Every structure is written in C-alpha cells, then in structure tokens.
Short mmCIF file of C-alpha atoms in Angstrom, two decimals:
data_model
loop_
_atom_site.label_atom_id
_atom_site.label_comp_id
_atom_site.label_asym_id
_atom_site.label_seq_id
_atom_site.Cartn_x
_atom_site.Cartn_y
_atom_site.Cartn_z
CA MET S 1 9.05 -42.33 0.71
CA THR S 2 10.43 -39.85 2.81
CA PHE S 3 9.71 -36.06 2.14
CA ALA S 4 12.07 -32.75 3.08
CA HIS S 5 10.40 -30.25 5.45
CA PRO S 6 11.40 -27.50 3.18
CA GLU S 7 11.07 -24.29 5.03
CA GLN S 8 12.30 -25.59 8.26
CA GLU S 9 15.88 -27.23 6.86
CA TYR S 10 16.26 -24.31 4.67
CA PHE S 11 16.30 -21.89 7.63
CA GLU S 12 18.22 -24.18 9.99
CA PHE S 13 21.05 -24.26 7.59
CA LEU S 14 20.94 -20.59 7.21
CA LYS S 15 21.21 -20.23 10.95
CA ALA S 16 24.17 -22.56 10.54
CA GLY S 17 25.64 -19.91 8.18
CA LYS S 18 25.02 -22.27 5.13
CA LEU S 19 23.22 -21.27 1.74
CA MET S 20 21.87 -24.81 1.02
CA ILE S 21 19.55 -25.39 -2.08
CA GLN S 22 17.57 -28.48 -2.84
CA GLN S 23 19.02 -30.38 -5.79
CA CYS S 24 16.97 -33.24 -7.53
CA GLU S 25 18.89 -36.54 -7.64
CA ASP S 26 16.86 -37.68 -10.64
CA THR S 27 17.33 -34.64 -13.14
CA GLY S 28 20.16 -32.79 -11.39
CA GLU S 29 18.15 -29.65 -11.35
CA PHE S 30 18.38 -27.15 -8.39
CA ILE S 31 15.22 -25.94 -7.01
CA PHE S 32 14.19 -22.83 -5.32
CA TYR S 33 11.86 -22.26 -3.24
CA PRO S 34 12.23 -25.42 -1.13
CA ARG S 35 9.71 -28.03 -1.77
CA VAL S 36 8.76 -31.68 -1.00
CA ILE S 37 8.95 -32.76 -4.52
CA ALA S 38 10.44 -31.37 -7.63
CA PRO S 39 8.30 -29.33 -9.86
CA ARG S 40 7.16 -31.17 -13.17
CA SER S 41 8.88 -34.57 -12.50
CA GLY S 42 7.37 -34.98 -8.87
CA SER S 43 10.52 -36.66 -7.64
CA ALA S 44 10.99 -36.79 -3.79
CA ARG S 45 14.71 -37.54 -4.31
CA LEU S 46 15.54 -34.10 -3.38
CA LYS S 47 19.09 -33.49 -1.60
CA TRP S 48 20.46 -30.22 0.07
CA VAL S 49 23.58 -29.10 -1.58
CA GLN S 50 25.50 -26.01 -0.29
CA VAL S 51 25.81 -23.77 -3.53
CA SER S 52 28.60 -21.41 -4.43
CA GLY S 53 27.08 -18.09 -3.41
CA ASN S 54 27.64 -16.80 -6.78
CA ALA S 55 24.86 -14.90 -8.70
CA THR S 56 23.86 -12.54 -11.54
CA VAL S 57 21.18 -9.77 -11.26
CA HIS S 58 18.28 -10.80 -13.39
CA ALA S 59 15.82 -8.09 -12.40
CA ALA S 60 15.92 -5.02 -10.15
CA THR S 61 14.05 -2.29 -8.86
CA VAL S 62 14.64 0.54 -6.81
CA MET S 63 11.78 1.70 -4.42
CA ARG S 64 11.51 5.30 -3.79
CA PRO S 65 9.48 5.68 -0.46
CA LYS S 66 8.34 9.12 0.58
CA ALA S 67 11.03 11.10 2.46
CA PRO S 68 12.65 10.79 4.83
CA GLU S 69 12.80 7.03 4.00
CA PRO S 70 15.90 6.21 1.94
CA PRO S 71 15.56 4.57 -1.32
CA TYR S 72 16.36 0.74 -1.36
CA ASN S 73 16.85 -2.02 -4.07
CA VAL S 74 14.98 -5.20 -4.56
CA VAL S 75 16.39 -7.63 -6.96
CA MET S 76 15.72 -10.95 -8.41
CA VAL S 77 19.12 -13.00 -8.89
CA GLU S 78 19.96 -16.08 -10.82
CA LEU S 79 22.16 -18.11 -9.03
CA ALA S 80 25.12 -19.87 -10.79
CA GLU S 81 23.37 -23.25 -10.34
CA GLY S 82 20.23 -21.98 -11.96
CA PRO S 83 17.57 -21.20 -9.59
CA ARG S 84 16.15 -17.40 -8.86
CA MET S 85 15.97 -15.78 -5.56
CA ILE S 86 14.50 -12.36 -4.24
CA SER S 87 16.78 -10.37 -2.28
CA ARG S 88 18.68 -6.90 -2.19
CA VAL S 89 22.36 -5.99 -2.97
CA GLU S 90 23.88 -4.19 -0.31
CA MET S 91 26.11 -1.65 -2.00
CA ARG S 92 27.46 2.09 -1.45
CA ASP S 93 24.92 3.57 -3.75
CA PRO S 94 21.84 1.17 -3.67
CA THR S 95 20.38 2.88 -6.54
CA ALA S 96 23.21 2.18 -8.67
CA VAL S 97 22.02 -1.65 -9.14
CA LYS S 98 22.18 -2.98 -12.65
CA ILE S 99 20.99 -6.20 -14.22
CA GLY S 100 23.83 -8.10 -15.18
CA MET S 101 25.85 -7.37 -12.06
CA LYS S 102 27.82 -10.16 -10.70
CA VAL S 103 27.12 -10.78 -6.78
CA ARG S 104 27.98 -13.16 -4.14
CA ALA S 105 25.69 -14.32 -1.19
CA ARG S 106 26.29 -13.32 2.35
CA ILE S 107 24.32 -14.55 5.41
CA VAL S 108 23.28 -11.85 7.84
CA ASN S 109 22.47 -13.07 11.38
CA ASN S 110 19.45 -11.74 12.78
CA GLY S 111 19.23 -13.10 16.50
CA ASP S 112 16.14 -15.44 16.96
CA LYS S 113 14.77 -14.34 13.67
CA ASP S 114 15.22 -16.02 10.42
CA PRO S 115 18.66 -14.94 9.19
CA VAL S 116 18.58 -12.66 6.02
CA LEU S 117 20.43 -13.43 2.78
CA VAL S 118 21.93 -10.43 1.04
CA PHE S 119 24.13 -10.08 -2.08
CA ASP S 120 27.27 -8.10 -2.38
CA PRO S 121 28.80 -6.79 -5.61
CA VAL S 122 31.63 -8.68 -6.60
CA ASP S 123 33.10 -5.43 -7.73
CA ALA S 124 34.78 -3.90 -4.67
CA ALA S 125 34.44 -0.44 -6.05
CA LEU S 126 30.70 -0.80 -5.84
CA ALA S 127 30.35 -2.84 -2.44
CA LEU S 128 29.58 -1.38 0.72
CA GLU S 129 32.56 0.61 2.58
CA GLY S 130 35.00 -1.79 4.43
CA GLY S 131 34.63 -4.19 1.29
CA LYS S 132 32.42 -6.95 2.79
CA ALA S 133 32.27 -8.71 -0.68
CA MET Q 1 -4.07 -33.94 -25.27
CA SER Q 2 -7.17 -32.31 -24.46
CA THR Q 3 -9.57 -31.05 -27.34
CA ASP Q 4 -10.03 -27.72 -25.76
CA ASN Q 5 -13.75 -27.44 -26.97
CA PHE Q 6 -15.39 -24.16 -25.99
CA PRO Q 7 -19.35 -23.88 -26.75
CA ARG Q 8 -18.86 -21.18 -29.49
CA GLY Q 9 -21.74 -18.77 -29.75
CA LYS Q 10 -23.93 -21.08 -27.32
CA SER Q 11 -24.05 -18.33 -24.57
CA ALA Q 12 -24.54 -14.72 -24.43
CA ILE Q 13 -24.17 -11.65 -22.09
CA VAL Q 14 -27.75 -9.81 -21.69
CA GLY Q 15 -26.66 -7.48 -19.15
CA ALA Q 16 -23.79 -5.46 -17.99
CA ALA Q 17 -23.40 -2.78 -15.58
CA THR Q 18 -21.20 -0.95 -13.50
CA PHE Q 19 -21.64 1.01 -10.15
CA GLY Q 20 -19.67 3.52 -8.04
CA MET Q 21 -16.66 3.65 -10.21
CA GLY Q 22 -14.51 6.12 -8.32
CA GLU Q 23 -15.53 7.19 -4.81
CA ALA Q 24 -18.43 5.33 -3.53
CA PRO Q 25 -18.56 5.88 0.44
CA GLY Q 26 -20.88 4.05 2.68
CA TYR Q 27 -21.09 0.78 0.75
CA SER Q 28 -19.52 -2.63 1.71
CA SER Q 29 -17.94 -4.40 -1.26
CA MET Q 30 -20.75 -6.86 -1.43
CA ASP Q 31 -23.39 -3.79 -1.22
CA LEU Q 32 -21.45 -2.46 -4.33
CA ALA Q 33 -21.35 -5.73 -6.22
CA VAL Q 34 -25.11 -5.97 -5.68
CA CYS Q 35 -25.78 -2.59 -6.81
CA ALA Q 36 -23.90 -3.39 -10.02
CA SER Q 37 -25.80 -6.81 -10.32
CA SER Q 38 -29.32 -4.75 -9.82
CA GLY Q 39 -28.51 -2.86 -12.81
CA ALA Q 40 -27.32 -5.75 -15.06
CA LEU Q 41 -30.41 -7.94 -13.89
CA ALA Q 42 -32.45 -4.97 -14.68
CA GLN Q 43 -31.30 -4.58 -18.33
CA GLY Q 44 -32.71 -8.11 -18.98
CA GLY Q 45 -35.78 -7.46 -17.00
CA LEU Q 46 -34.82 -10.28 -14.42
CA ARG Q 47 -35.03 -10.60 -10.66
CA PRO Q 48 -32.76 -12.30 -8.14
CA THR Q 49 -35.30 -15.20 -8.26
CA ASP Q 50 -34.71 -15.79 -11.92
CA VAL Q 51 -30.69 -16.64 -11.25
CA ASP Q 52 -29.63 -20.30 -10.86
CA ALA Q 53 -26.00 -19.57 -10.69
CA LEU Q 54 -23.72 -16.96 -8.98
CA TYR Q 55 -19.88 -16.17 -9.63
CA ILE Q 56 -18.12 -13.95 -7.81
CA CYS Q 57 -15.06 -13.02 -5.98
CA LEU Q 58 -14.40 -10.13 -3.37
CA PRO Q 59 -11.22 -9.01 -1.69
CA ASP Q 60 -12.41 -9.24 1.62
CA ASP Q 61 -14.59 -12.45 1.80
CA PHE Q 62 -13.29 -15.80 1.42
CA HIS Q 63 -16.75 -17.18 1.27
CA SER Q 64 -18.40 -14.47 -1.06
CA GLY Q 65 -20.04 -17.06 -3.00
CA LEU Q 66 -22.24 -18.02 -0.17
CA THR Q 67 -22.69 -14.42 1.03
CA PHE Q 68 -23.97 -13.33 -2.49
CA ALA Q 69 -26.60 -16.24 -2.41
CA GLU Q 70 -27.72 -15.27 1.06
CA TYR Q 71 -27.79 -11.50 0.13
CA LEU Q 72 -29.86 -12.28 -3.08
CA GLY Q 73 -31.93 -14.55 -0.91
CA ILE Q 74 -31.45 -17.40 -3.69
CA SER Q 75 -30.33 -21.19 -3.46
CA PRO Q 76 -28.38 -21.42 -6.90
CA ARG Q 77 -27.53 -24.77 -8.62
CA TRP Q 78 -24.03 -23.68 -9.00
CA THR Q 79 -22.02 -21.14 -6.84
CA ASP Q 80 -18.46 -20.28 -7.63
CA ASN Q 81 -15.75 -18.05 -6.11
CA ASN Q 82 -12.33 -18.65 -7.57
CA ARG Q 83 -9.44 -16.93 -6.71
CA LEU Q 84 -7.13 -16.52 -9.79
CA GLY Q 85 -6.63 -12.89 -8.88
CA GLY Q 86 -7.96 -10.02 -11.05
CA SER Q 87 -8.77 -12.67 -14.10
CA ALA Q 88 -10.99 -14.64 -11.97
CA PHE Q 89 -14.23 -12.96 -13.78
CA LEU Q 90 -13.42 -13.96 -17.04
CA ALA Q 91 -12.49 -17.54 -15.93
CA HIS Q 92 -16.00 -17.19 -14.29
CA ALA Q 93 -17.52 -16.34 -17.75
CA ILE Q 94 -15.76 -19.32 -19.24
CA SER Q 95 -17.20 -21.74 -16.35
CA ALA Q 96 -20.78 -20.30 -16.92
CA ALA Q 97 -20.58 -20.55 -20.80
CA ASN Q 98 -19.82 -24.31 -20.18
CA ALA Q 99 -22.36 -25.02 -17.46
CA LEU Q 100 -25.17 -22.89 -19.77
CA ALA Q 101 -24.31 -25.03 -22.89
CA ALA Q 102 -24.42 -28.26 -21.02
CA GLY Q 103 -28.00 -27.19 -19.85
CA GLN Q 104 -26.95 -27.40 -16.07
CA ILE Q 105 -27.82 -23.74 -15.51
CA ASP Q 106 -30.12 -21.28 -17.33
CA VAL Q 107 -29.11 -17.69 -15.92
CA ALA Q 108 -25.84 -16.83 -14.65
CA LEU Q 109 -25.07 -13.71 -12.52
CA LEU Q 110 -21.12 -12.69 -12.34
CA ALA Q 111 -19.99 -9.60 -10.28
CA TYR Q 112 -17.36 -7.90 -8.52
CA GLY Q 113 -17.28 -5.09 -5.95
CA SER Q 114 -14.57 -3.36 -3.76
CA ASN Q 115 -14.91 -0.10 -1.44
CA GLN Q 116 -11.04 -0.26 -1.10
CA ARG Q 117 -10.51 3.33 -1.82
CA SER Q 118 -13.32 4.63 0.56
CA ALA Q 119 -12.98 1.93 3.34
CA ALA Q 120 -9.13 1.15 3.40
CA GLY Q 121 -7.73 4.51 1.64
CA LYS Q 122 -5.36 1.93 -0.60
CA LEU Q 123 -4.97 -1.12 -2.43
CA VAL Q 124 -5.99 -4.21 -0.48
CA ASN Q 125 -3.31 -6.82 -0.96
CA THR Q 126 -4.71 -10.30 -0.38
CA MET Q 127 -1.56 -12.25 -1.51
CA ARG Q 128 0.21 -14.63 1.18
CA GLN Q 129 3.40 -13.45 2.20
CA SER Q 130 6.58 -15.70 1.43
CA ARG Q 131 8.99 -16.29 4.58
CA TYR Q 132 11.75 -16.29 2.03
CA GLU Q 133 10.92 -12.92 0.71
CA SER Q 134 9.74 -10.86 3.61
CA PRO Q 135 12.85 -9.08 4.82
CA TYR Q 136 13.29 -7.51 1.42
CA ARG Q 137 10.00 -5.23 1.54
CA LEU Q 138 9.10 -5.60 -2.02
CA PRO Q 139 5.56 -4.30 -2.18
CA ARG Q 140 3.05 -6.43 -3.73
CA PRO Q 141 2.19 -6.39 -6.42
CA LEU Q 142 3.90 -3.13 -7.47
CA GLY Q 143 7.28 -4.19 -7.04
CA ALA Q 144 6.64 -7.69 -8.80
CA TYR Q 145 5.57 -5.55 -11.91
CA ALA Q 146 8.61 -3.28 -11.38
CA LEU Q 147 10.92 -6.13 -11.61
CA ALA Q 148 9.27 -7.65 -14.79
CA THR Q 149 9.28 -4.19 -16.50
CA SER Q 150 13.25 -3.81 -15.47
CA ARG Q 151 13.92 -7.18 -17.32
CA TYR Q 152 11.80 -6.19 -20.32
CA ILE Q 153 13.62 -2.91 -20.69
CA HIS Q 154 16.94 -4.83 -20.29
CA GLN Q 155 16.27 -7.28 -23.18
CA TYR Q 156 14.14 -5.07 -25.49
CA GLY Q 157 15.00 -1.62 -25.02
CA LEU Q 158 11.76 -0.19 -24.12
CA LYS Q 159 11.63 3.60 -23.69
CA ARG Q 160 9.80 5.79 -21.32
CA GLU Q 161 8.05 7.44 -24.01
CA GLN Q 162 6.63 4.28 -25.17
CA MET Q 163 5.26 3.00 -21.92
CA GLY Q 164 3.92 6.94 -21.75
CA ALA Q 165 2.11 6.13 -25.07
CA VAL Q 166 0.24 3.64 -23.12
CA ALA Q 167 -0.71 5.88 -20.35
CA LEU Q 168 -1.60 8.72 -22.66
CA ALA Q 169 -4.05 6.40 -24.70
CA ALA Q 170 -5.78 5.11 -21.60
CA ARG Q 171 -6.21 9.06 -20.59
CA GLN Q 172 -7.56 10.01 -24.04
CA TRP Q 173 -9.98 7.14 -24.05
CA ALA Q 174 -11.17 8.07 -20.43
CA GLN Q 175 -11.72 11.77 -21.63
CA LEU Q 176 -14.30 10.19 -23.88
CA ASN Q 177 -16.09 8.41 -20.91
CA PRO Q 178 -18.02 10.61 -18.26
CA GLU Q 179 -17.79 7.68 -15.85
CA ALA Q 180 -14.20 7.42 -15.95
CA PHE Q 181 -12.25 8.58 -12.71
CA MET Q 182 -9.41 10.52 -14.13
CA ARG Q 183 -9.90 12.66 -17.06
CA GLU Q 184 -7.71 15.51 -17.01
CA THR Q 185 -5.41 15.85 -20.06
CA LEU Q 186 -2.31 13.96 -19.55
CA THR Q 187 0.77 15.19 -21.75
CA MET Q 188 4.04 13.30 -22.41
CA GLU Q 189 5.80 15.86 -20.33
CA ALA Q 190 3.57 15.22 -17.40
CA TYR Q 191 4.14 11.59 -17.95
CA LEU Q 192 7.89 11.63 -18.02
CA ALA Q 193 7.82 13.87 -15.18
CA SER Q 194 5.86 11.82 -12.91
CA ARG Q 195 7.53 10.41 -9.55
CA MET Q 196 9.17 7.01 -9.55
CA VAL Q 197 7.54 4.94 -7.38
CA ALA Q 198 9.30 1.46 -7.57
CA GLU Q 199 11.64 2.14 -10.60
CA PRO Q 200 10.95 1.84 -13.46
CA LEU Q 201 7.50 2.34 -12.67
CA SER Q 202 6.46 5.79 -11.94
CA VAL Q 203 2.87 7.05 -10.68
CA ARG Q 204 1.34 7.36 -14.16
CA ASP Q 205 2.54 3.82 -15.00
CA CYS Q 206 0.19 2.29 -12.15
CA CYS Q 207 -3.34 1.79 -12.23
CA LEU Q 208 -5.72 3.85 -10.20
CA VAL Q 209 -7.06 2.98 -6.69
CA THR Q 210 -10.81 3.35 -6.49
CA ASP Q 211 -13.91 1.72 -5.56
CA GLY Q 212 -16.05 0.01 -7.95
CA ALA Q 213 -18.30 -2.91 -8.79
CA ALA Q 214 -19.21 -4.63 -12.16
CA ALA Q 215 -21.74 -7.22 -13.14
CA ILE Q 216 -22.77 -9.30 -16.01
CA VAL Q 217 -25.87 -11.58 -16.63
CA MET Q 218 -25.35 -14.51 -19.09
CA THR Q 219 -28.01 -17.12 -20.68
CA ARG Q 220 -28.13 -19.70 -23.40
CA ALA Q 221 -28.25 -18.13 -26.77
CA ASP Q 222 -31.61 -19.08 -27.75
CA LYS Q 223 -32.99 -17.28 -24.67
CA ALA Q 224 -30.52 -14.15 -24.82
CA ARG Q 225 -32.85 -12.42 -27.96
CA ASP Q 226 -35.73 -12.60 -25.60
CA LEU Q 227 -33.84 -10.37 -22.92
CA ALA Q 228 -31.34 -8.11 -24.66
CA ARG Q 229 -31.71 -6.00 -27.87
CA SER Q 230 -28.23 -6.57 -28.70
CA PRO Q 231 -26.93 -9.77 -26.88
CA VAL Q 232 -23.17 -10.17 -26.90
CA TYR Q 233 -22.15 -13.82 -27.62
CA LEU Q 234 -19.21 -15.66 -26.24
CA LEU Q 235 -17.22 -16.80 -29.14
CA GLY Q 236 -14.06 -18.17 -27.20
CA GLY Q 237 -12.56 -18.45 -23.75
CA ALA Q 238 -9.11 -19.99 -22.58
CA ALA Q 239 -7.19 -19.53 -19.22
CA ALA Q 240 -3.69 -20.40 -18.23
CA VAL Q 241 -1.63 -20.26 -15.27
CA ASN Q 242 2.13 -19.99 -14.91
CA HIS Q 243 2.89 -19.03 -11.40
CA ARG Q 244 2.00 -17.36 -8.27
CA ASP Q 245 4.81 -15.19 -7.06
CA ILE Q 246 6.95 -13.34 -9.69
CA LEU Q 247 9.88 -15.13 -8.47
CA SER Q 248 8.53 -18.24 -10.12
CA MET Q 249 7.42 -16.63 -13.44
CA PRO Q 250 9.27 -18.83 -16.15
CA ASP Q 251 10.22 -15.87 -18.37
CA LEU Q 252 9.63 -12.49 -17.04
CA THR Q 253 8.86 -10.94 -20.68
CA VAL Q 254 6.33 -13.55 -21.56
CA THR Q 255 3.01 -14.08 -19.91
CA ALA Q 256 0.68 -16.96 -20.26
CA ALA Q 257 -1.57 -14.86 -22.44
CA ALA Q 258 0.66 -16.42 -25.08
CA GLN Q 259 -1.16 -19.56 -24.10
CA SER Q 260 -4.86 -18.23 -23.39
CA GLY Q 261 -4.80 -15.95 -26.63
CA PRO Q 262 -4.05 -18.41 -29.25
CA ARG Q 263 -6.55 -20.91 -27.67
CA ALA Q 264 -9.46 -18.45 -27.31
CA PHE Q 265 -8.80 -17.21 -31.11
CA ALA Q 266 -8.91 -20.77 -32.50
CA GLN Q 267 -12.10 -21.82 -30.63
CA ALA Q 268 -13.55 -18.59 -32.04
CA GLY Q 269 -12.23 -19.22 -35.49
CA ILE Q 270 -11.01 -15.44 -35.94
CA THR Q 271 -7.55 -13.86 -36.91
CA HIS Q 272 -5.96 -10.76 -35.42
CA ALA Q 273 -7.37 -8.82 -38.57
CA ASP Q 274 -11.07 -9.75 -37.19
CA VAL Q 275 -10.58 -7.84 -33.82
CA ASP Q 276 -12.25 -4.58 -33.69
CA LEU Q 277 -11.11 -3.65 -29.92
CA ILE Q 278 -9.22 -4.85 -27.11
CA GLU Q 279 -10.01 -4.34 -23.53
CA LEU Q 280 -7.32 -5.68 -21.35
CA TYR Q 281 -6.16 -5.64 -17.91
CA ASP Q 282 -3.75 -2.77 -17.53
CA ALA Q 283 -2.69 -2.71 -13.98
CA PHE Q 284 0.56 -1.22 -15.04
CA THR Q 285 1.62 0.23 -18.55
CA ILE Q 286 3.92 -2.73 -18.94
CA ASN Q 287 0.91 -4.96 -19.19
CA THR Q 288 -0.61 -3.60 -22.35
CA ILE Q 289 2.70 -3.84 -24.07
CA LEU Q 290 3.24 -7.56 -22.96
CA PHE Q 291 -0.50 -8.58 -23.76
CA LEU Q 292 -0.47 -6.97 -27.14
CA GLU Q 293 2.33 -9.05 -27.62
CA ASP Q 294 1.57 -12.39 -26.25
CA LEU Q 295 -1.96 -12.33 -27.62
CA GLY Q 296 -0.07 -12.01 -30.98
CA PHE Q 297 -0.88 -8.77 -32.18
CA CYS Q 298 2.76 -7.79 -32.73
CA LYS Q 299 5.99 -9.64 -32.20
CA LYS Q 300 7.85 -10.03 -28.71
CA GLY Q 301 9.79 -7.07 -28.29
CA GLU Q 302 7.93 -4.65 -30.49
CA GLY Q 303 5.15 -3.81 -28.31
CA GLY Q 304 6.83 -0.41 -27.53
CA ALA Q 305 6.85 0.44 -31.05
CA PHE Q 306 3.36 -0.80 -31.84
CA VAL Q 307 1.84 1.59 -29.09
CA GLU Q 308 3.46 4.57 -30.38
CA GLY Q 309 2.09 7.12 -32.88
CA GLY Q 310 -1.45 6.56 -31.37
CA ARG Q 311 -2.28 3.26 -32.76
CA ILE Q 312 -4.03 2.13 -29.58
CA ALA Q 313 -5.66 5.78 -28.75
CA PRO Q 314 -8.77 7.03 -29.89
CA GLY Q 315 -8.97 7.52 -33.58
CA GLY Q 316 -6.05 4.69 -34.15
CA THR Q 317 -6.31 1.35 -35.80
CA LEU Q 318 -6.81 -0.70 -32.86
CA PRO Q 319 -8.52 0.55 -30.07
CA VAL Q 320 -7.44 -0.57 -26.50
CA ASN Q 321 -9.16 -0.10 -23.22
CA THR Q 322 -11.74 2.09 -24.62
CA ASN Q 323 -13.26 3.06 -21.22
CA GLY Q 324 -9.58 4.55 -19.96
CA GLY Q 325 -8.74 1.15 -18.35
CA GLY Q 326 -7.36 0.58 -14.87
CA LEU Q 327 -5.01 3.43 -15.55
CA SER Q 328 -7.57 6.16 -16.20
CA CYS Q 329 -11.14 4.67 -15.74
CA VAL Q 330 -11.40 2.67 -12.54
CA HIS Q 331 -9.40 -0.04 -10.50
CA PRO Q 332 -10.83 -1.21 -7.40
CA GLY Q 333 -8.56 -3.96 -6.80
CA MET Q 334 -9.67 -6.33 -9.35
CA TYR Q 335 -10.39 -5.17 -12.72
CA GLY Q 336 -11.20 -8.24 -14.92
CA LEU Q 337 -14.95 -7.78 -15.09
CA PHE Q 338 -14.79 -4.27 -16.17
CA THR Q 339 -12.96 -5.60 -19.22
CA VAL Q 340 -15.99 -7.38 -20.37
CA VAL Q 341 -18.61 -4.78 -19.52
CA GLU Q 342 -16.84 -2.58 -21.75
CA ALA Q 343 -16.50 -4.94 -24.46
CA VAL Q 344 -20.11 -5.33 -24.07
CA ALA Q 345 -20.89 -1.61 -24.45
CA GLN Q 346 -18.90 -1.56 -27.46
CA LEU Q 347 -20.42 -4.49 -29.14
CA SER Q 348 -23.97 -3.53 -28.14
CA LYS Q 349 -23.48 0.10 -29.68
CA SER Q 350 -24.11 1.56 -26.39
CA ALA Q 351 -20.52 3.25 -25.60
CA GLY Q 352 -21.56 6.82 -26.40
CA ALA Q 353 -18.80 9.23 -27.41
CA ARG Q 354 -16.16 6.57 -27.33
CA GLN Q 355 -18.10 4.09 -29.53
CA VAL Q 356 -16.01 2.34 -31.95
CA ALA Q 357 -17.53 2.28 -35.45
CA ASP Q 358 -18.86 -1.17 -36.94
CA ALA Q 359 -17.54 -3.07 -33.55
CA LYS Q 360 -18.47 -6.56 -34.15
CA ILE Q 361 -15.58 -8.89 -32.39
CA GLY Q 362 -13.89 -7.67 -29.07
CA ILE Q 363 -11.37 -9.25 -26.85
CA ALA Q 364 -11.42 -9.16 -23.27
CA HIS Q 365 -8.55 -10.22 -21.63
CA GLY Q 366 -7.78 -10.65 -17.82
CA ASN Q 367 -4.67 -10.74 -15.82
CA GLY Q 368 -4.41 -12.09 -12.09
CA GLY Q 369 -1.66 -11.96 -9.40
CA GLU Q 370 1.55 -11.01 -10.68
CA LEU Q 371 1.51 -11.68 -14.24
CA SER Q 372 0.36 -15.06 -12.98
CA SER Q 373 -3.03 -15.81 -14.45
CA GLN Q 374 -4.35 -15.05 -17.77
CA VAL Q 375 -7.62 -15.42 -19.21
CA THR Q 376 -8.82 -14.46 -22.70
CA LEU Q 377 -12.58 -14.35 -24.20
CA VAL Q 378 -13.74 -13.55 -27.71
CA LEU Q 379 -16.94 -11.68 -27.79
CA GLY Q 380 -18.84 -11.18 -30.84
CA THR Q 381 -22.36 -9.65 -31.98
CA GLU Q 382 -24.85 -11.84 -33.60
CA ASP Q 383 -23.40 -11.23 -36.88
CA THR Q 384 -20.33 -13.27 -35.99
CA LEU Q 385 -22.28 -16.48 -35.17
#
C-alpha cells in the first residue's frame, strides 16, 4: 500500500498555483486537511483533484486587536466540493464579512515560504479595489 | 456495541479543595496543585503515603504525573496524565472510579494547578499550531469559539442579551462566593457595552485569566464513610471526543456533550427533573447555552431563551455554575476540576451563602480544547445510592 505525503504534496501544488484537495476513490468524498488515509473508512486510495475554488462562508469572526492594529476577519469556508477550510476573505471592508457570502479561492505567493490561500467575494462590489475576484 | 457500564455509587469523593484562585504569585503550577492537594487530603485525614493513584494534567509539564509522584514522595500503583484539555480531570475521575471499583487502587488523588496569570500574564495556549492555518492569525482558542458562536447566531438567531444573561448569572453567583475573582455587579448595559475582542465575542463573553488550583480525593464507597462526613458519590461518568481543531467539528452548533450527557444520565438512572444543579465549563458564554441544550435541558436552538429571566441565576429554578464559573470565579487555563469541587461543595452542604437548598444530584460537565472533548459526571449524596 502506498500513502500520500499529505502536507508536502498539498503545499507543492499550492506553490505551483493549484488548489488540490484529496478525493477518496472508494467513497468519492473530498477530504481536508490532507491525510494518509480517509477518515472513517480508512481507505488509502486518495487522489489529488484540482477543485473549483468556489466556496461559501460557513462561520466568520472579526478580530479587533488593540489600536493601531486594524481589524481583520478569519473565516471557515465550505468548499463547493464539501470540505471546510480556515482562511480569510480579502475585501474592501474586512469587517463586513457575512456567513453565506459566496467566495472564490486565490493563491498568494509568498517567496520561499508557504503560499497563502485566501478567498475573494464573488460580488465585485465587496471585493478589494481593482476587483481581484 | 459496548455495554457502557459505570460502577454507579461504588466510589466517592471524600475531600475537595481549591487554592490560589485569583492571584497567587510565587508558586509554580505544581506547587499550586500540591497546595490544593494538601487541603483535599486534610479533609479526609490523609497523607500522601495513603495515596496509591495519581491523576493530574498541568499546562507546562508533559510529564506532570511523574513530577507529581516525585513531589509527593510516593510510588503510585497508577499514574495518569491525559491531555483531553480542560475536561481531562473529569475523565480522570471516571478512570479512578473504574480502578477503585475493580479494587486495583484504594485512594486516588486528582489535581490541577496553574500560575498562568502571575507567571505569564495571559492564557497559556498549549495547542499545536496547524501549518494550514497559521497565516490567518486566528487566536486559539478564542477565535475558534468565536467562529462557533457566529454559526450558532446565524442558525438560531441568538441575541446579545441572551449571551449577556449567561454572563450576568455567573456574576451573580460569584457575588455570593467570597473566593470568586470578579464580584463587582455586572449590568446588562455594561455587558452590551463591553469591548468586542473576536466578534461576536466581547470581553465579558470570555472566561477569566487567573491562577488557581483544585484537587479531589476519591475512595471506594465503603471506605468513604470513614473519611468524610458527607461523601459525594459518582453515579455516572461518560466522555466523548469529536475533533481537536474547530475546523473538523462535525457541526459547529452541536457538541459531543450530546453523547456524553445522555450516557452519563442513563448510567446514573436519572432524568433532567432529578438534577438540582449543574457545574459546567463556561470558557465562553456560548458554552453554557450549548451544553444546556446538548445535555438535554432544552431543545437545540432554545438555549438563549432558556437562560433568560434568571432561570440559571441565584433564585432561579436550575442553578448553573454556583461558584461564578470560569466567567467570574476562576479560570487558570483549564477549569474542569473546579466544576467537580463546586458540585461537591454543594452536595456536601458546605457552599455557604450560595448553597442550593436540598441539593442531592449535581452534574459536573467539562469541556476541552475547542469544544473538542466533553465529559459528563453525575454526582449524588448518599440518599441517591
């Protein structure tokens, strides 16, 4: 039986500009965070699939650090394919993030460090100036 | 399918004490745990050499079980140090109950201590950082609970005033407890005006950051009557784990208390109407609402309405967190053992001004991690055997 190298492969794909999520070939379910076997079934037949990047905000918090640090959001999104991820929504007013918002993934390169996955609102009116979505 | 047996009524708590709740500079976490242990042992007229099983978990010592044995100068038959989070101590009590009933051990000492306030000035977070999540600066565990609260509000329409009712009730109980850390009157206006830290949680939705220690001594029931005037018996104990990281919580609005609670109640043979008081781990105001629902005192989504109108406050029909809880009494990083000590104080009729009349059956419920692990104990007086 061969196993994935979960963290390593995930971040290598991200560096190559691709959001890849494991899908179990036995059950069809998508799995995050990456693992060596599928939860519950224990199947090692996991393949990497490039996902759509489409997601919905499932839970959201706005951190209010002490001034002069600006407020920022942290969200739990639910990918269209099923699994959830922690990330942030980059938008004109980060405090205006709402559960239910439709968002799309974007990979931000970070030199030699891990790329950072962020989400932009699908609604251009909410997105950052310059309409990154 | 497991039979989920629990040795109902076969073990009892014969000593329960706290120490250093609030600010206790000049002590290590282990010192504090041993101070509380000294108090608990004294109640039963016991010495360290009478103890043959140790259960502990400290925030700053992975090997605290070994350190505890060494500090006390004993060689226990059983030494345990699990890391379920703040619920570890209630799980320890279940382990001790099973070992006592089996006759493998005779006297168990369970303890906790932390000097986080005096030594570190803040909550000491021992959770491992996730490489997938570190870029987003979600403070743990505060941010995780904020995410869960946001989802609950979205699904069930929880109001700030209802979260405030939890904070106010805790403060009102603390005002009856001379050892509680925060006792100034908290009004709803002050609650609603308190600063947001991780929306939707404000400062007053969050537990305290204090020093503190707690300890209990457990023996088999037949020996308990020799050692304590009013032993408190363990009638049921069950534990459940769902996840570690909030990301993997199956449903952000339902905790594993929905599993541990019904199991413990079934072992004890009680219904909700039998419960005289509940001591639960209120790390945040949302915890009280979630646990009251998941333990079955009200329906999912109705916890907000349930806590309104003073139901859980002094004078209400269902006393919750009669010491003031993690929100107003004490919170030295891990609070679980304090739920047990307070339940024992109530059931042994030594709770002073905050005594619940005719208290016979109490629930102690511990939470660990990010709503990750849940442990429910059912405790009762001799009448309930």
